[in-house]
CSV table of C-alpha atoms and ligand atoms in Angstrom, one decimal:
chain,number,residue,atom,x,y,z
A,1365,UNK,CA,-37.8,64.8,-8.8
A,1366,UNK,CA,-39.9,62.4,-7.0
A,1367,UNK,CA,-40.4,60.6,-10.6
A,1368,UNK,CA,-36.9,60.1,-11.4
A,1369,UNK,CA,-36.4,58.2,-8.2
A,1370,UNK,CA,-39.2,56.2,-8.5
A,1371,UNK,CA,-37.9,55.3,-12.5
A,1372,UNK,CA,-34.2,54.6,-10.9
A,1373,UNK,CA,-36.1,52.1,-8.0
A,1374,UNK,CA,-37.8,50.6,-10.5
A,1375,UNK,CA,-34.8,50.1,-13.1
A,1376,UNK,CA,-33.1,48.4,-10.1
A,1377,UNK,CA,-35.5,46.2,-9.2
A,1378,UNK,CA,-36.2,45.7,-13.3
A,1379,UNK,CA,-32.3,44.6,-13.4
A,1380,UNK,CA,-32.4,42.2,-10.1
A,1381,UNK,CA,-35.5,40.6,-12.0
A,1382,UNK,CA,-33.9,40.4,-14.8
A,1383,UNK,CA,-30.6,38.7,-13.3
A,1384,UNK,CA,-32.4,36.0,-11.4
A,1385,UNK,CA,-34.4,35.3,-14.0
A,1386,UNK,CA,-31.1,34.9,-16.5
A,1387,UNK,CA,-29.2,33.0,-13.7
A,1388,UNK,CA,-31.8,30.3,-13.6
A,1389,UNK,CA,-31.3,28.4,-16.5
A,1390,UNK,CA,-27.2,28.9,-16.7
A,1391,UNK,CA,-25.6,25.2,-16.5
A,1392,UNK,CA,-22.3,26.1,-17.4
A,1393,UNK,CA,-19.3,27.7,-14.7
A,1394,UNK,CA,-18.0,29.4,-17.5
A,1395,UNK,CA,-21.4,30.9,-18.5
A,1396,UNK,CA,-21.7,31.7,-14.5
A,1397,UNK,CA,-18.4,33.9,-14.7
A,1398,UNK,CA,-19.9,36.3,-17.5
A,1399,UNK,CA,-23.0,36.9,-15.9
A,1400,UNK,CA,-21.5,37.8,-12.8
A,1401,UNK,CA,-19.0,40.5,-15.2
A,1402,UNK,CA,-22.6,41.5,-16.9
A,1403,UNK,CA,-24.1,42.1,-13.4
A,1404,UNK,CA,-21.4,42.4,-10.9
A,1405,UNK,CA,-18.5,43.5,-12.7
A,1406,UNK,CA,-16.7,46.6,-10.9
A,1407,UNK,CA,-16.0,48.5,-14.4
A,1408,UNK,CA,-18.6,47.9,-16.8
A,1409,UNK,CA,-21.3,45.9,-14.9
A,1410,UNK,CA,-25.0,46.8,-15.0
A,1411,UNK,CA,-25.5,47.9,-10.9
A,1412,UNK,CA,-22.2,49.5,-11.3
A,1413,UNK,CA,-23.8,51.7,-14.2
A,1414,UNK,CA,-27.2,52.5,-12.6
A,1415,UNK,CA,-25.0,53.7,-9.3
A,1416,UNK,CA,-22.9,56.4,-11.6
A,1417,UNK,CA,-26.0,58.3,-11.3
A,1418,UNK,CA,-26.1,59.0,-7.3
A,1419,UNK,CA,-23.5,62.3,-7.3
A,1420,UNK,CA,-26.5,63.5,-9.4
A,1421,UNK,CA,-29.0,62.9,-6.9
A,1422,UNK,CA,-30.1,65.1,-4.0
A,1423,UNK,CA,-29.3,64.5,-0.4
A,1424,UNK,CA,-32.2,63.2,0.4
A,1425,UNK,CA,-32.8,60.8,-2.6
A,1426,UNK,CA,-29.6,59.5,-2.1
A,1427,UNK,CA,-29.7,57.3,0.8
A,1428,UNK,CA,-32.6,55.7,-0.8
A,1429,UNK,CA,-30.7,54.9,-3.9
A,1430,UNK,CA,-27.8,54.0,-2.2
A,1431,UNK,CA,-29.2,51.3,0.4
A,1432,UNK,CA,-31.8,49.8,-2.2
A,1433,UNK,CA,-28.2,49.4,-4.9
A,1434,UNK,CA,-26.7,47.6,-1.6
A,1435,UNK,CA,-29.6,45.5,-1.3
A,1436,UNK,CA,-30.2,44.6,-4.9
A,1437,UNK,CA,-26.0,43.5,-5.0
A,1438,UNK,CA,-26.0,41.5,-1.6
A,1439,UNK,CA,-29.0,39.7,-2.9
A,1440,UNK,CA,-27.2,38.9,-6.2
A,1441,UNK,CA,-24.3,37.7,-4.8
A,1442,UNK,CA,-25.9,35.6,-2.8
A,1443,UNK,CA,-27.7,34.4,-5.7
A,1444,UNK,CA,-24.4,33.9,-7.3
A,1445,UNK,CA,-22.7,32.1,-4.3
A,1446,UNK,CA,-25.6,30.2,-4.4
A,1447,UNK,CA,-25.8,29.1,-8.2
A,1448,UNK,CA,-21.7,28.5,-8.3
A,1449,UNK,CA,-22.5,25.7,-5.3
A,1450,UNK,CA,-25.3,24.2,-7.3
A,1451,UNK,CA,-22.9,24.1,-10.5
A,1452,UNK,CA,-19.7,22.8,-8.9
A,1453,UNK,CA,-22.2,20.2,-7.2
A,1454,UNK,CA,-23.4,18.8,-10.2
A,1455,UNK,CA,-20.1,18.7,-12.0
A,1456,UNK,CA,-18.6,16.5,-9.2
A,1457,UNK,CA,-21.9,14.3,-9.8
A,1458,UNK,CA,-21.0,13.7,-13.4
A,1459,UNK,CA,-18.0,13.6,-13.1
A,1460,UNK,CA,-18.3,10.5,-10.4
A,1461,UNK,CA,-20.9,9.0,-12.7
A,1462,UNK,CA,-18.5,8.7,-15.6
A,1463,UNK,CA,-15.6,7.6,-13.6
A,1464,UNK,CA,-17.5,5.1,-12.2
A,1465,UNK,CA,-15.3,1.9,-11.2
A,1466,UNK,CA,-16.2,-1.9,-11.0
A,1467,UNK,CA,-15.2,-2.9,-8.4
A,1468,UNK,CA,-16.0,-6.6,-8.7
A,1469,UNK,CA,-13.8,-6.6,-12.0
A,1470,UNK,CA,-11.2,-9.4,-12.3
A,1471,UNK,CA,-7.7,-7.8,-11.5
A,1472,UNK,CA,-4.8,-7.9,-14.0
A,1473,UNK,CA,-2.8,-10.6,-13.7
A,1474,UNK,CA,1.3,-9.8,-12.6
A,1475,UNK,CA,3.6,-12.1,-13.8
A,1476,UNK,CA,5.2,-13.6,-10.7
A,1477,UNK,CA,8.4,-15.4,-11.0
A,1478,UNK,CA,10.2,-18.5,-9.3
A,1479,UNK,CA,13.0,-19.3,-7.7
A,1480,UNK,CA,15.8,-20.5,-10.1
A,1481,UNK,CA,15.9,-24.7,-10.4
A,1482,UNK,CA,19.8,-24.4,-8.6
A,1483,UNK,CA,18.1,-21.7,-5.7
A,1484,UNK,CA,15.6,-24.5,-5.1
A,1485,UNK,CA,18.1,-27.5,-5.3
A,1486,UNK,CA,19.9,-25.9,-2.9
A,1487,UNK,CA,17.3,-25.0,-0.8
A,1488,UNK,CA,15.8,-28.2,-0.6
A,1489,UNK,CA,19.1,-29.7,0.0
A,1490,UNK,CA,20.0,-27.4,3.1
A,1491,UNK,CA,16.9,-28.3,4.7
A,1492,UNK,CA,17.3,-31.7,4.8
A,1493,UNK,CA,20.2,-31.1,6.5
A,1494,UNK,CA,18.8,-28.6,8.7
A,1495,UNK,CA,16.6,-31.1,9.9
A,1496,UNK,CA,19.2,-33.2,10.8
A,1497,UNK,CA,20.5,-30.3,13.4
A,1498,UNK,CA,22.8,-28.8,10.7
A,1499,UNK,CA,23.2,-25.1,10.4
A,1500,UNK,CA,23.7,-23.2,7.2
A,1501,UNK,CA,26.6,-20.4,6.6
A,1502,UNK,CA,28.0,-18.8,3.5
A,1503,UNK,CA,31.5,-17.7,2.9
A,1504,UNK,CA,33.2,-15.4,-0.1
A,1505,UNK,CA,34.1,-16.1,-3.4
A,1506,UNK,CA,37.3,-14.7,-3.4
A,1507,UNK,CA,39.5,-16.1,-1.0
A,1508,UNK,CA,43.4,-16.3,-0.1
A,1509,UNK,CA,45.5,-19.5,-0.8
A,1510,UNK,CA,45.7,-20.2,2.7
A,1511,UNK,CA,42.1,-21.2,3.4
A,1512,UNK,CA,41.5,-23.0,0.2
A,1513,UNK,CA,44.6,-24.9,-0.5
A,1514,UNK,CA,47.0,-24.6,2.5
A,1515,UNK,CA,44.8,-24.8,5.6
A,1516,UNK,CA,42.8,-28.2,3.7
A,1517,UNK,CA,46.4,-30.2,3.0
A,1518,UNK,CA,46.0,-29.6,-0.6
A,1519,UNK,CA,50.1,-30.0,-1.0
A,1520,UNK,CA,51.7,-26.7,-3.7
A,1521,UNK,CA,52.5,-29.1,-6.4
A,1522,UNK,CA,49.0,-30.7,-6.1
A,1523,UNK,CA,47.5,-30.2,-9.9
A,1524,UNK,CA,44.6,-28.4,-8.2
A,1525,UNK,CA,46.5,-25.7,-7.4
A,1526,UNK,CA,47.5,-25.4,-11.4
A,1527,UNK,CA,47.5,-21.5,-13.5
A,1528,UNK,CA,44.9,-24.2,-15.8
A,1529,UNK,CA,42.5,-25.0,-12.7
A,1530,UNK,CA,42.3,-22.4,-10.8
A,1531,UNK,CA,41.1,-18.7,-11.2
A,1532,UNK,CA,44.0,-16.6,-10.2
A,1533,UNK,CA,43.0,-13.0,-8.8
A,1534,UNK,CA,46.6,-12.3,-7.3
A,1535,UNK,CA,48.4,-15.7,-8.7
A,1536,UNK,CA,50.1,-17.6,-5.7
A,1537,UNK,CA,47.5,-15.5,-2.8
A,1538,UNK,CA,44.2,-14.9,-4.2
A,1539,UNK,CA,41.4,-16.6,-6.2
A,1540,UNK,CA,38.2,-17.8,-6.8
A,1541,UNK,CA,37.2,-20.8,-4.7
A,1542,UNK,CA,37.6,-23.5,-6.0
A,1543,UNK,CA,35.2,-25.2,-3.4
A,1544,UNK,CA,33.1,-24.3,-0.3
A,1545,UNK,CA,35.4,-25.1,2.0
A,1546,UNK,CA,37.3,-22.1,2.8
A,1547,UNK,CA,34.5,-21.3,4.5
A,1548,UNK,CA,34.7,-24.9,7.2
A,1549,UNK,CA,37.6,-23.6,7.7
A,1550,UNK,CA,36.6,-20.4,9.1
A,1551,UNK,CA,33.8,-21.7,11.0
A,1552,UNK,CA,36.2,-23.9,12.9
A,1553,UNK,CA,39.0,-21.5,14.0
A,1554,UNK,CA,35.7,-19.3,15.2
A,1555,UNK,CA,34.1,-22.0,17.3
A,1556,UNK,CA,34.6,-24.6,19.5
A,1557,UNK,CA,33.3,-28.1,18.9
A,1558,UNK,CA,30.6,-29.9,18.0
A,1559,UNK,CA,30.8,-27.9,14.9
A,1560,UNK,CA,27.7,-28.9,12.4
A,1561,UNK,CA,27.6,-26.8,9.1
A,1562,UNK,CA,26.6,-26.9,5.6
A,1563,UNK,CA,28.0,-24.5,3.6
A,1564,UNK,CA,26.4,-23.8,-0.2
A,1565,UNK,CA,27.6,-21.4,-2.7
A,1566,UNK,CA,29.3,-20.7,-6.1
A,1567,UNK,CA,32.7,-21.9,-6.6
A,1568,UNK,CA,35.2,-21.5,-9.5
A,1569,UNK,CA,37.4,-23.7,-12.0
A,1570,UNK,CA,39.5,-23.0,-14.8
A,1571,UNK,CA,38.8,-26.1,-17.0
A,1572,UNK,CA,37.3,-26.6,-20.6
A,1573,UNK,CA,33.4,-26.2,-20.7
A,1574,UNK,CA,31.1,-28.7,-21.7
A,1575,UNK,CA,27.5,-30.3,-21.5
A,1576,UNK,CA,28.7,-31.9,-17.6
A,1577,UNK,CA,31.7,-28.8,-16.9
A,1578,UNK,CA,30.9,-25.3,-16.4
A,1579,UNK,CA,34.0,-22.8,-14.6
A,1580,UNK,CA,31.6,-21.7,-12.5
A,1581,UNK,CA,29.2,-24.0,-10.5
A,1582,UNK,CA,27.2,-24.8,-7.2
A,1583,UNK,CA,28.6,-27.0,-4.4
A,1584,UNK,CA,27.0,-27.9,-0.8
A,1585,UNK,CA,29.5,-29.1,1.1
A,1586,UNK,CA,29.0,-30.1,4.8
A,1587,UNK,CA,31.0,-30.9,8.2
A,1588,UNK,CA,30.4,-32.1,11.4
A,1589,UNK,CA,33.0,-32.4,14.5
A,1590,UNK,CA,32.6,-33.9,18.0
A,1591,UNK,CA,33.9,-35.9,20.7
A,1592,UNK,CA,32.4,-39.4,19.5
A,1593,UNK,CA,31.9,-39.1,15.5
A,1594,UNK,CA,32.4,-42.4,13.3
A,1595,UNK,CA,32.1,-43.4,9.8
A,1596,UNK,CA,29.2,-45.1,10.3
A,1597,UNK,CA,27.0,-41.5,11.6
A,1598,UNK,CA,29.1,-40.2,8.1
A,1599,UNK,CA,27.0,-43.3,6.7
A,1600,UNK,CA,23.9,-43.2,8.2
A,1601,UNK,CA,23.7,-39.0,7.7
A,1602,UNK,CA,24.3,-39.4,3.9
A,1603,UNK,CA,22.0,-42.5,3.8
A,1604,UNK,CA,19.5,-40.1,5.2
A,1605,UNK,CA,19.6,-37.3,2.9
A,1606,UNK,CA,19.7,-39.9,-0.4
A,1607,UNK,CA,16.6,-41.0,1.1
A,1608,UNK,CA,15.0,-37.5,1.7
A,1609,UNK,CA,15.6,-35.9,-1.6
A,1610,UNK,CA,15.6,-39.6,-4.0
A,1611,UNK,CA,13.0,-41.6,-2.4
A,1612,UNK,CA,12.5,-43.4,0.7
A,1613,UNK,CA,14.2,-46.4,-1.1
A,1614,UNK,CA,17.0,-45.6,-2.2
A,1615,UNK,CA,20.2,-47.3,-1.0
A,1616,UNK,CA,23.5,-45.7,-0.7
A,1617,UNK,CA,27.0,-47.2,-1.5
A,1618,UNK,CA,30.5,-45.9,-0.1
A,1619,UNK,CA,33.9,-46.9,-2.9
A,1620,UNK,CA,37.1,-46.3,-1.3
A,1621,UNK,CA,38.7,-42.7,-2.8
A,1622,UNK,CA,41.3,-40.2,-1.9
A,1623,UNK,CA,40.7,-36.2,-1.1
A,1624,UNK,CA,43.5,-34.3,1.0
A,1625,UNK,CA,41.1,-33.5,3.4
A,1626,UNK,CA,39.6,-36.7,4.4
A,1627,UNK,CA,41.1,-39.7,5.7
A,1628,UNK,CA,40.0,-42.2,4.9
A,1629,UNK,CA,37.8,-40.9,1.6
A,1630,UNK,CA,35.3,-42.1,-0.2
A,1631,UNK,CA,33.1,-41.8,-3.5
A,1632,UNK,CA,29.1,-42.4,-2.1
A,1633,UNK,CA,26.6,-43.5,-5.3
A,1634,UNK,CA,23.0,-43.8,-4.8
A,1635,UNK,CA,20.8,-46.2,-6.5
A,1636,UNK,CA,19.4,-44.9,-9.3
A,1637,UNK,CA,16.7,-42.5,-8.8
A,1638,UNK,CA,15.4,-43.1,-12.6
A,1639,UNK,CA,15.7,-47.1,-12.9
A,1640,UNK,CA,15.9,-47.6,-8.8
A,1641,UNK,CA,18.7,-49.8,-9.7
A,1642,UNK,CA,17.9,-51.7,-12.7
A,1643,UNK,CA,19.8,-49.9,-15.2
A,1644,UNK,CA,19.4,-47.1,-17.6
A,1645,UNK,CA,20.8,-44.7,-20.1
A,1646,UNK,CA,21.0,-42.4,-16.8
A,1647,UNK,CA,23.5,-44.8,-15.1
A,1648,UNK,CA,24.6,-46.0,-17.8
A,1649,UNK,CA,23.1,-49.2,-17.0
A,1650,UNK,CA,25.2,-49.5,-13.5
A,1651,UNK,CA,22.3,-49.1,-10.9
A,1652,UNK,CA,23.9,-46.5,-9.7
A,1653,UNK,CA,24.6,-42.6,-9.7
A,1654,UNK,CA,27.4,-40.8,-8.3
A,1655,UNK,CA,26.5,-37.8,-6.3
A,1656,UNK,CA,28.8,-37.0,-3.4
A,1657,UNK,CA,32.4,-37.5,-2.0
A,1658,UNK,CA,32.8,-37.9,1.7
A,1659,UNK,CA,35.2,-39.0,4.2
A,1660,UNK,CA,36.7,-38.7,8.0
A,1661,UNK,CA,38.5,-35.0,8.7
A,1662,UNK,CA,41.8,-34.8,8.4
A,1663,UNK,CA,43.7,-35.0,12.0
A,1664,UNK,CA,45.8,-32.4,10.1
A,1665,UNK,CA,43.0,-30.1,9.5
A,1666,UNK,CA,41.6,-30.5,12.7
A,1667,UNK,CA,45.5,-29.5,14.3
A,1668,UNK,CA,45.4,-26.8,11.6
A,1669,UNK,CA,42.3,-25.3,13.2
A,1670,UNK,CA,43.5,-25.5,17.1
A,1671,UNK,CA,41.4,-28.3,17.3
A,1672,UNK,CA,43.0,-31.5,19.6
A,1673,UNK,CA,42.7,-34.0,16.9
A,1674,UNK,CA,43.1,-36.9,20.0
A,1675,UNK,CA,39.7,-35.4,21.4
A,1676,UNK,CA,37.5,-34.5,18.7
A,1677,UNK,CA,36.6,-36.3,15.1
A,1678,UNK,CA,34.6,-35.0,12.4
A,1679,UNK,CA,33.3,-36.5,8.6
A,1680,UNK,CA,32.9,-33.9,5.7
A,1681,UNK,CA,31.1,-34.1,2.3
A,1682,UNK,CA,30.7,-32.4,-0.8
A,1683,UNK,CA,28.5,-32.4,-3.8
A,1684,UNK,CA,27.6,-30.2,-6.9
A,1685,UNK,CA,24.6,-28.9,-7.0
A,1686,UNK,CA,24.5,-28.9,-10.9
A,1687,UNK,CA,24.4,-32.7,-11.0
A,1688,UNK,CA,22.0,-33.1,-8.2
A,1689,UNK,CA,19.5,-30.7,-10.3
A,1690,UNK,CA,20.3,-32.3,-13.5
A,1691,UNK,CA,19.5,-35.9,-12.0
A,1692,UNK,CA,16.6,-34.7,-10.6
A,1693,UNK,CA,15.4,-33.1,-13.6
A,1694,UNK,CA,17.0,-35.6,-15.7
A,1695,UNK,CA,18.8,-33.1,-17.7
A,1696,UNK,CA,21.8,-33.6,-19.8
A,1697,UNK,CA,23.3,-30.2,-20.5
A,1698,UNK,CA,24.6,-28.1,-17.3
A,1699,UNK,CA,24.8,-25.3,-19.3
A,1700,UNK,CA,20.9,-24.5,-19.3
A,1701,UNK,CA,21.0,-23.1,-15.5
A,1702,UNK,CA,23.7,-20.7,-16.6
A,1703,UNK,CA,22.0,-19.6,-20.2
A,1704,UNK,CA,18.7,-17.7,-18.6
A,1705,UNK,CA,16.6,-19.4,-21.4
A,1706,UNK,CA,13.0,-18.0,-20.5
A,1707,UNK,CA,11.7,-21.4,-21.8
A,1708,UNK,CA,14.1,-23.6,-19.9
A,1709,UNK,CA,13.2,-21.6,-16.6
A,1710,UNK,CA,8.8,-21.4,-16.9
A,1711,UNK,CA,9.1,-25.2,-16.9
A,1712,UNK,CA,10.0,-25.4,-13.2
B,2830,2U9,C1,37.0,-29.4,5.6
B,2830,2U9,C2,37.2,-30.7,5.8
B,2830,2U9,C3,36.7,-31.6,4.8
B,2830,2U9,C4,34.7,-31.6,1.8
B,2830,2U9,C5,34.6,-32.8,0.9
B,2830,2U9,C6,34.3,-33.9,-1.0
B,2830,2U9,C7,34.6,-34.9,-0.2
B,2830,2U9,C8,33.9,-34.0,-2.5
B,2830,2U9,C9,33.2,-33.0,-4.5
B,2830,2U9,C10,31.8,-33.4,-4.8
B,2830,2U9,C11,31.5,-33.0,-6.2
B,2830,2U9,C12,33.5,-31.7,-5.1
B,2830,2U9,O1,31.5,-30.5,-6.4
B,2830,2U9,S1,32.4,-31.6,-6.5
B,2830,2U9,O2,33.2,-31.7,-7.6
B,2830,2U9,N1,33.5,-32.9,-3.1
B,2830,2U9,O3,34.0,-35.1,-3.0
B,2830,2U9,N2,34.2,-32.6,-0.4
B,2830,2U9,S2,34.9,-34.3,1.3
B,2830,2U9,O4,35.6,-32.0,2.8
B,2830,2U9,C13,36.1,-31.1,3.7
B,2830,2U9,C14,35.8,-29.8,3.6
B,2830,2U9,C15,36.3,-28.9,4.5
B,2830,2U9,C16,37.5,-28.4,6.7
């Protein structure tokens, strides 16, 4: 009896030899997983099989057996516990190696945009103004008759008001704007004077298309209102923002005109940014360029407004934003802000 026990001791420790000795040289997790079945494994594993034997063995032997089977598991699994560490170690090590990054590498490139050449027009435009103590507001597109015909002394059987010039939504009460400002006219029955606005935006006309006309277009339009306000500040404002966006020397002219808004009106040309007055296929050889209209406020607008037209005074002006751009750029088709041409656009 004594010899069987001794042959079952030494077939344990045989098989924990055995296992170390095989779980050295594994590399693989996958390969870790069927030695630990081989060894380990509760149905047909090689411990499991060597225990089937203790209900044969006698009360004394058994204890032995049983506490030397214990030991010979616990120190496999540690083993085991051990090795799967190593393994899942190493993996993460080659696995960083591969996925090494650079991190000094050159990023990729985004294509960034730019502000459309109208956007920028405008925004340059603004500023100047804003510089001047001006403040900038916006208004809606679609607006009632009121604000842009009746409240401005545009009179019903003025040709503006034609089915052929303007964009009727509901004809007679609604439409597109056909200029800014609706929108002067809100500001002023909001506040009280000194009133100092420019108002930008898209406005709206229903008239044949081509190279110099679009139906819809960009206008700044502008108006100031206070106690002491003459044409000469009208003057001496526009001669400041010809000067700011053409060139230091440019010179300014007022020809007399008529708008039912302004009294009195006036056409203002600036000398001519690409000849500076000399003549050219841009101003036809005049010396000059037409950019704005301006005049005095109405007293009947300012009455209009609740404003007391024997107090207060204010000067207005108005330009499109298209022909500022397309002198600037010295362009000859109005059309190309409007056609989202990729190569018209990269070139600003
Ligand atoms: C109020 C009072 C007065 C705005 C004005 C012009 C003259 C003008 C044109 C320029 C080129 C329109 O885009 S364009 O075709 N504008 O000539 N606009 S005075 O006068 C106002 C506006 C609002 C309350």
């Amino acid at each position: 009896m004594i010899g069987q026990l001794e042959q079952l001791l030494g077939q344990l420790d045989e098989l924990r030899e055995r296992a170390i000795a095989e779980l050295g040289p594994i590399t693989l997790l996958s390969d870790l997983d069927e030695w630990d079945i081989r060894y380990l494994g509760r149905n047909k594993g090689e411990l499991k099989n060597l225990s089937a034997i203790m209900p044969k063995l006698s009360k004394e032997e058994r204890p032995v057996v049983g506490q030397r089977i214990n030991a010979v598991k616990s120190e496999l699994e540690r083993q085991l516990s051990a090795k799967r560490e190593n393994l899942k170690q190493q993996e993460m090590i080659a696995a960083l190696e591969q996925e090494r990054i650079d991190v000094t590498l050159p990023g990729r490139a985004l294509p960034v945009g730019h502000m459309h050449p109208i956007s920028r027009t405008i925004r340059e435009v603004t500023q100047i103004f804003e510089r001047m103590g001006f403040s900038v507001v916006q208004g809606r597109e679609v607006e009632t008759d009121y604000y842009n015909f009746q409240a401005l002394n545009v009179p019903a059987d003025h040709p503006a008001r034609d089915m052929q010039d303007t964009f009727w939504v509901n004809p007679g009460q609604i439409l597109l704007r056909t200029h800014t400002s609706p929108m002067q006219v809100r500001t002023m029955k909001e506040t009280e004077p000194p009133v100092r606005v420019v108002v930008p935006g898209k406005v709206y006309r229903n008239e044949a298309v081509d190279a110099t006309h679009e139906a819809m277009f960009h206008q700044i339009e502008g108006l100031l209102v206070d106690e002491y306000c003459t044409m000469a500040d009208l003057k001496g404002c526009l001669e400041r923002f010809a000067q700011e966006l053409f060139g230091i020397d440019t010179k300014i002219r007022f020809r007399g005109s008529y708008f039912p808004f302004t009294e009195p009106s006036a056409e203002v040309d600036v000398t001519c940014s690409s000849c500076h007055g000399e003549g050219c296929r841009v101003c036809k050889y005049s010396g000059w360029l037409e950019v704005l209209g301006a005049g005095m406020v109405h007293p009947k607008l300012l009455r209009e407004v609740g404003y007391d037209p024997t107090k207060y005074r204010g000067f207005a002006f108005g330009m499109g934003v298209e022909r500022i751009a397309m002198l600037k750029y010295g362009l000859g088709e109005i059309r190309l802000f409007s056609g989202n041409d990729l190569r018209f656009l990269r070139q600003f």
